[in-house]
């Protein structure tokens, strides 16, 4: 077989490049002609160069972030207020008003909290620890560059409080999602068929939590320890759920 370039009509609407292999005996008579139909086509993936910043630079100024669920954006965004309309459609929108930007700030605050507490994350149902985490987040946000400031932080305080409240939990469904994403990225690296996640990806399912927090007695250190391997579920949803 001999490879030759032929013009492809209506195969990909001009959006993709294709490779067509034909028998060498037909190469001479088909040269210069336009391909119409038949044969086996193979898509030719085009290389794309991606640039990644260091983790240190990204944590301080994340830049553009993917927004997984736009329904979770800040009140200014969901109501299309004037302040949001100024940045709508730009990379700054997701960072300033999106859930991704808020979670990025929250995880930075968790890192700082752990540094201050010998590596420990906030305990379940620890209101004081959650309040401390929020104050850390406010301080980080206040010192951030103008392009990395999360807007309406006080209005979205509940999200960071929930992040602190369940910081010690290891839930199997979330682990499964994480493992699936990591596995997909490995396949991407091995095959080169799809582009990897760029820089970072934030996902939360806080809507799975009870509308009202379970009693503190069900989420105490003793109750969580008594729940054994189901301690994380008990800490997040109450030990009565796993009893």
GROMACS .gro file of C-alpha atoms in nm:
model
  243
    1UNK     CA    1   0.000   0.000   0.000
    2UNK     CA    2   0.107   0.352  -0.069
    3UNK     CA    3   0.002   0.663   0.119
    4UNK     CA    4  -0.109   0.970  -0.073
    5UNK     CA    5  -0.302   1.284   0.015
    6UNK     CA    6  -0.651   1.323  -0.130
    7UNK     CA    7  -0.910   1.591  -0.067
    8UNK     CA    8  -1.190   1.467   0.156
    9UNK     CA    9  -1.541   1.597   0.093
   10UNK     CA   10  -1.826   1.583   0.345
   11UNK     CA   11  -1.647   1.334   0.568
   12UNK     CA   12  -1.575   1.567   0.856
   13UNK     CA   13  -1.712   1.897   0.725
   14UNK     CA   14  -1.356   2.023   0.712
   15UNK     CA   15  -1.310   2.002   1.089
   16UNK     CA   16  -1.078   1.702   1.096
   17UNK     CA   17  -0.792   1.568   0.890
   18UNK     CA   18  -0.825   1.215   0.755
   19UNK     CA   19  -0.579   0.961   0.617
   20UNK     CA   20  -0.691   0.728   0.337
   21UNK     CA   21  -0.489   0.424   0.232
   22UNK     CA   22  -0.539   0.286  -0.121
   23UNK     CA   23  -0.372   0.001  -0.311
   24UNK     CA   24  -0.055   0.104  -0.492
   25UNK     CA   25  -0.196  -0.022  -0.824
   26UNK     CA   26  -0.464   0.247  -0.807
   27UNK     CA   27  -0.238   0.528  -0.690
   28UNK     CA   28  -0.140   0.647  -1.037
   29UNK     CA   29  -0.491   0.673  -1.178
   30UNK     CA   30  -0.636   0.833  -0.863
   31UNK     CA   31  -0.363   1.090  -0.809
   32UNK     CA   32  -0.505   1.441  -0.808
   33UNK     CA   33  -0.865   1.325  -0.799
   34UNK     CA   34  -1.118   1.406  -0.528
   35UNK     CA   35  -1.218   1.129  -0.289
   36UNK     CA   36  -1.590   1.059  -0.296
   37UNK     CA   37  -1.669   0.746  -0.097
   38UNK     CA   38  -1.555   0.400   0.011
   39UNK     CA   39  -1.241   0.277   0.179
   40UNK     CA   40  -1.134   0.296   0.541
   41UNK     CA   41  -1.059   0.642   0.681
   42UNK     CA   42  -0.840   0.706   0.982
   43UNK     CA   43  -0.857   1.037   1.165
   44UNK     CA   44  -0.520   1.211   1.194
   45UNK     CA   45  -0.502   1.378   1.534
   46UNK     CA   46  -0.325   1.711   1.521
   47UNK     CA   47  -0.067   1.791   1.788
   48UNK     CA   48  -0.139   2.070   2.033
   49UNK     CA   49   0.116   2.217   2.268
   50UNK     CA   50  -0.010   2.274   2.623
   51UNK     CA   51   0.166   2.484   2.882
   52UNK     CA   52   0.137   2.430   3.256
   53UNK     CA   53   0.248   2.656   3.538
   54UNK     CA   54   0.414   2.533   3.854
   55UNK     CA   55   0.192   2.430   4.145
   56UNK     CA   56   0.324   2.725   4.347
   57UNK     CA   57   0.228   2.977   4.079
   58UNK     CA   58  -0.107   2.811   4.021
   59UNK     CA   59  -0.204   2.812   4.388
   60UNK     CA   60  -0.129   3.182   4.424
   61UNK     CA   61  -0.296   3.284   4.099
   62UNK     CA   62  -0.498   3.000   3.943
   63UNK     CA   63  -0.598   3.186   3.630
   64UNK     CA   64  -0.872   3.037   3.409
   65UNK     CA   65  -1.067   2.756   3.576
   66UNK     CA   66  -1.323   2.515   3.438
   67UNK     CA   67  -1.670   2.559   3.583
   68UNK     CA   68  -1.834   2.220   3.634
   69UNK     CA   69  -2.178   2.344   3.739
   70UNK     CA   70  -2.272   2.701   3.651
   71UNK     CA   71  -2.583   2.677   3.868
   72UNK     CA   72  -2.351   2.696   4.170
   73UNK     CA   73  -2.204   3.034   4.082
   74UNK     CA   74  -2.224   3.336   4.310
   75UNK     CA   75  -2.547   3.536   4.351
   76UNK     CA   76  -2.407   3.816   4.137
   77UNK     CA   77  -2.361   3.570   3.851
   78UNK     CA   78  -2.693   3.391   3.881
   79UNK     CA   79  -2.878   3.724   3.891
   80UNK     CA   80  -2.658   3.874   3.616
   81UNK     CA   81  -2.585   4.183   3.818
   82UNK     CA   82  -2.381   4.469   3.674
   83UNK     CA   83  -2.063   4.362   3.853
   84UNK     CA   84  -2.080   4.015   3.697
   85UNK     CA   85  -2.172   4.140   3.350
   86UNK     CA   86  -1.841   4.326   3.337
   87UNK     CA   87  -1.648   3.998   3.333
   88UNK     CA   88  -1.908   3.755   3.195
   89UNK     CA   89  -1.760   3.536   2.924
   90UNK     CA   90  -1.401   3.594   3.036
   91UNK     CA   91  -1.168   3.361   3.231
   92UNK     CA   92  -1.202   3.597   3.528
   93UNK     CA   93  -1.571   3.512   3.568
   94UNK     CA   94  -1.523   3.156   3.693
   95UNK     CA   95  -1.244   3.256   3.930
   96UNK     CA   96  -1.425   3.553   4.081
   97UNK     CA   97  -1.783   3.426   4.081
   98UNK     CA   98  -1.769   3.054   4.004
   99UNK     CA   99  -1.773   2.762   4.243
  100UNK     CA  100  -1.429   2.658   4.110
  101UNK     CA  101  -1.268   2.981   4.228
  102UNK     CA  102  -1.436   2.949   4.567
  103UNK     CA  103  -1.320   2.588   4.610
  104UNK     CA  104  -0.967   2.683   4.508
  105UNK     CA  105  -0.964   2.941   4.786
  106UNK     CA  106  -1.115   2.689   5.026
  107UNK     CA  107  -0.845   2.429   4.962
  108UNK     CA  108  -0.577   2.693   5.008
  109UNK     CA  109  -0.735   2.774   5.342
  110UNK     CA  110  -0.741   2.403   5.434
  111UNK     CA  111  -0.369   2.378   5.360
  112UNK     CA  112  -0.300   2.675   5.584
  113UNK     CA  113  -0.524   2.537   5.858
  114UNK     CA  114  -0.339   2.204   5.850
  115UNK     CA  115  -0.006   2.387   5.869
  116UNK     CA  116  -0.120   2.566   6.184
  117UNK     CA  117  -0.255   2.248   6.346
  118UNK     CA  118   0.025   1.995   6.301
  119UNK     CA  119  -0.122   1.858   5.979
  120UNK     CA  120  -0.472   1.800   6.114
  121UNK     CA  121  -0.781   1.907   5.919
  122UNK     CA  122  -1.093   2.046   6.089
  123UNK     CA  123  -1.287   1.783   6.282
  124UNK     CA  124  -1.650   1.691   6.214
  125UNK     CA  125  -1.907   1.926   6.368
  126UNK     CA  126  -1.635   2.161   6.495
  127UNK     CA  127  -1.791   2.505   6.455
  128UNK     CA  128  -1.484   2.682   6.592
  129UNK     CA  129  -1.256   2.510   6.341
  130UNK     CA  130  -1.493   2.594   6.055
  131UNK     CA  131  -1.502   2.958   6.163
  132UNK     CA  132  -1.123   2.964   6.180
  133UNK     CA  133  -1.101   2.820   5.830
  134UNK     CA  134  -1.331   3.091   5.699
  135UNK     CA  135  -1.120   3.363   5.857
  136UNK     CA  136  -0.809   3.210   5.698
  137UNK     CA  137  -0.985   3.213   5.361
  138UNK     CA  138  -1.078   3.579   5.407
  139UNK     CA  139  -0.718   3.669   5.488
  140UNK     CA  140  -0.584   3.483   5.184
  141UNK     CA  141  -0.844   3.647   4.963
  142UNK     CA  142  -0.764   3.994   5.099
  143UNK     CA  143  -0.396   3.954   5.012
  144UNK     CA  144  -0.456   3.805   4.665
  145UNK     CA  145  -0.372   3.989   4.345
  146UNK     CA  146  -0.659   4.184   4.193
  147UNK     CA  147  -0.708   3.920   3.924
  148UNK     CA  148  -0.734   3.636   4.177
  149UNK     CA  149  -0.988   3.777   4.423
  150UNK     CA  150  -1.299   3.570   4.493
  151UNK     CA  151  -1.607   3.792   4.501
  152UNK     CA  152  -1.906   3.775   4.739
  153UNK     CA  153  -1.716   3.560   4.987
  154UNK     CA  154  -1.944   3.644   5.279
  155UNK     CA  155  -2.252   3.554   5.074
  156UNK     CA  156  -2.101   3.213   5.004
  157UNK     CA  157  -1.969   3.147   5.351
  158UNK     CA  158  -2.180   2.831   5.385
  159UNK     CA  159  -1.978   2.650   5.117
  160UNK     CA  160  -1.650   2.700   5.302
  161UNK     CA  161  -1.811   2.602   5.631
  162UNK     CA  162  -1.929   2.277   5.471
  163UNK     CA  163  -1.584   2.222   5.326
  164UNK     CA  164  -1.435   2.250   5.673
  165UNK     CA  165  -1.709   2.038   5.828
  166UNK     CA  166  -1.635   1.739   5.607
  167UNK     CA  167  -1.263   1.788   5.550
  168UNK     CA  168  -1.171   1.466   5.730
  169UNK     CA  169  -1.421   1.249   5.544
  170UNK     CA  170  -1.317   0.992   5.285
  171UNK     CA  171  -1.634   0.892   5.099
  172UNK     CA  172  -1.625   0.597   4.860
  173UNK     CA  173  -1.843   0.758   4.585
  174UNK     CA  174  -1.614   1.061   4.568
  175UNK     CA  175  -1.311   0.831   4.569
  176UNK     CA  176  -1.464   0.641   4.277
  177UNK     CA  177  -1.510   0.964   4.082
  178UNK     CA  178  -1.154   1.068   4.159
  179UNK     CA  179  -1.020   0.728   4.054
  180UNK     CA  180  -1.217   0.738   3.731
  181UNK     CA  181  -1.083   1.081   3.641
  182UNK     CA  182  -0.725   0.977   3.719
  183UNK     CA  183  -0.768   0.660   3.513
  184UNK     CA  184  -0.901   0.861   3.222
  185UNK     CA  185  -0.603   1.094   3.238
  186UNK     CA  186  -0.369   0.792   3.229
  187UNK     CA  187  -0.546   0.664   2.916
  188UNK     CA  188  -0.510   1.008   2.758
  189UNK     CA  189  -0.137   1.007   2.830
  190UNK     CA  190  -0.094   0.654   2.695
  191UNK     CA  191  -0.292   0.702   2.374
  192UNK     CA  192  -0.247   1.070   2.297
  193UNK     CA  193  -0.604   1.072   2.165
  194UNK     CA  194  -0.752   1.337   2.394
  195UNK     CA  195  -0.628   1.648   2.570
  196UNK     CA  196  -0.561   1.624   2.944
  197UNK     CA  197  -0.726   1.838   3.209
  198UNK     CA  198  -0.561   2.176   3.197
  199UNK     CA  199  -0.404   2.281   3.526
  200UNK     CA  200  -0.686   2.190   3.769
  201UNK     CA  201  -1.037   2.053   3.805
  202UNK     CA  202  -1.268   2.121   4.101
  203UNK     CA  203  -1.581   1.920   4.175
  204UNK     CA  204  -1.813   1.919   4.474
  205UNK     CA  205  -2.136   1.741   4.557
  206UNK     CA  206  -2.235   1.938   4.865
  207UNK     CA  207  -2.599   1.907   4.764
  208UNK     CA  208  -2.579   1.543   4.879
  209UNK     CA  209  -2.546   1.658   5.240
  210UNK     CA  210  -2.856   1.670   5.462
  211UNK     CA  211  -3.052   1.995   5.453
  212UNK     CA  212  -3.005   2.014   5.830
  213UNK     CA  213  -2.684   1.903   5.996
  214UNK     CA  214  -2.717   1.580   6.198
  215UNK     CA  215  -2.695   1.610   6.578
  216UNK     CA  216  -2.346   1.680   6.704
  217UNK     CA  217  -2.367   1.367   6.919
  218UNK     CA  218  -2.381   1.156   6.602
  219UNK     CA  219  -2.070   1.323   6.464
  220UNK     CA  220  -1.853   1.339   6.772
  221UNK     CA  221  -1.507   1.183   6.774
  222UNK     CA  222  -1.637   0.894   6.985
  223UNK     CA  223  -1.935   0.831   6.755
  224UNK     CA  224  -1.717   0.840   6.444
  225UNK     CA  225  -1.467   0.601   6.600
  226UNK     CA  226  -1.745   0.364   6.704
  227UNK     CA  227  -1.872   0.356   6.344
  228UNK     CA  228  -1.549   0.185   6.241
  229UNK     CA  229  -1.488   0.178   5.868
  230UNK     CA  230  -1.808   0.378   5.819
  231UNK     CA  231  -1.676   0.663   6.029
  232UNK     CA  232  -1.644   0.902   5.736
  233UNK     CA  233  -2.004   0.843   5.633
  234UNK     CA  234  -2.113   0.890   5.993
  235UNK     CA  235  -1.915   1.209   6.026
  236UNK     CA  236  -2.073   1.355   5.715
  237UNK     CA  237  -2.428   1.222   5.737
  238UNK     CA  238  -2.467   1.117   6.099
  239UNK     CA  239  -2.403   0.776   6.251
  240UNK     CA  240  -2.776   0.694   6.249
  241UNK     CA  241  -2.744   0.659   5.871
  242UNK     CA  242  -2.489   0.380   5.901
  243UNK     CA  243  -2.607   0.220   6.225
   0.00000   0.00000   0.00000
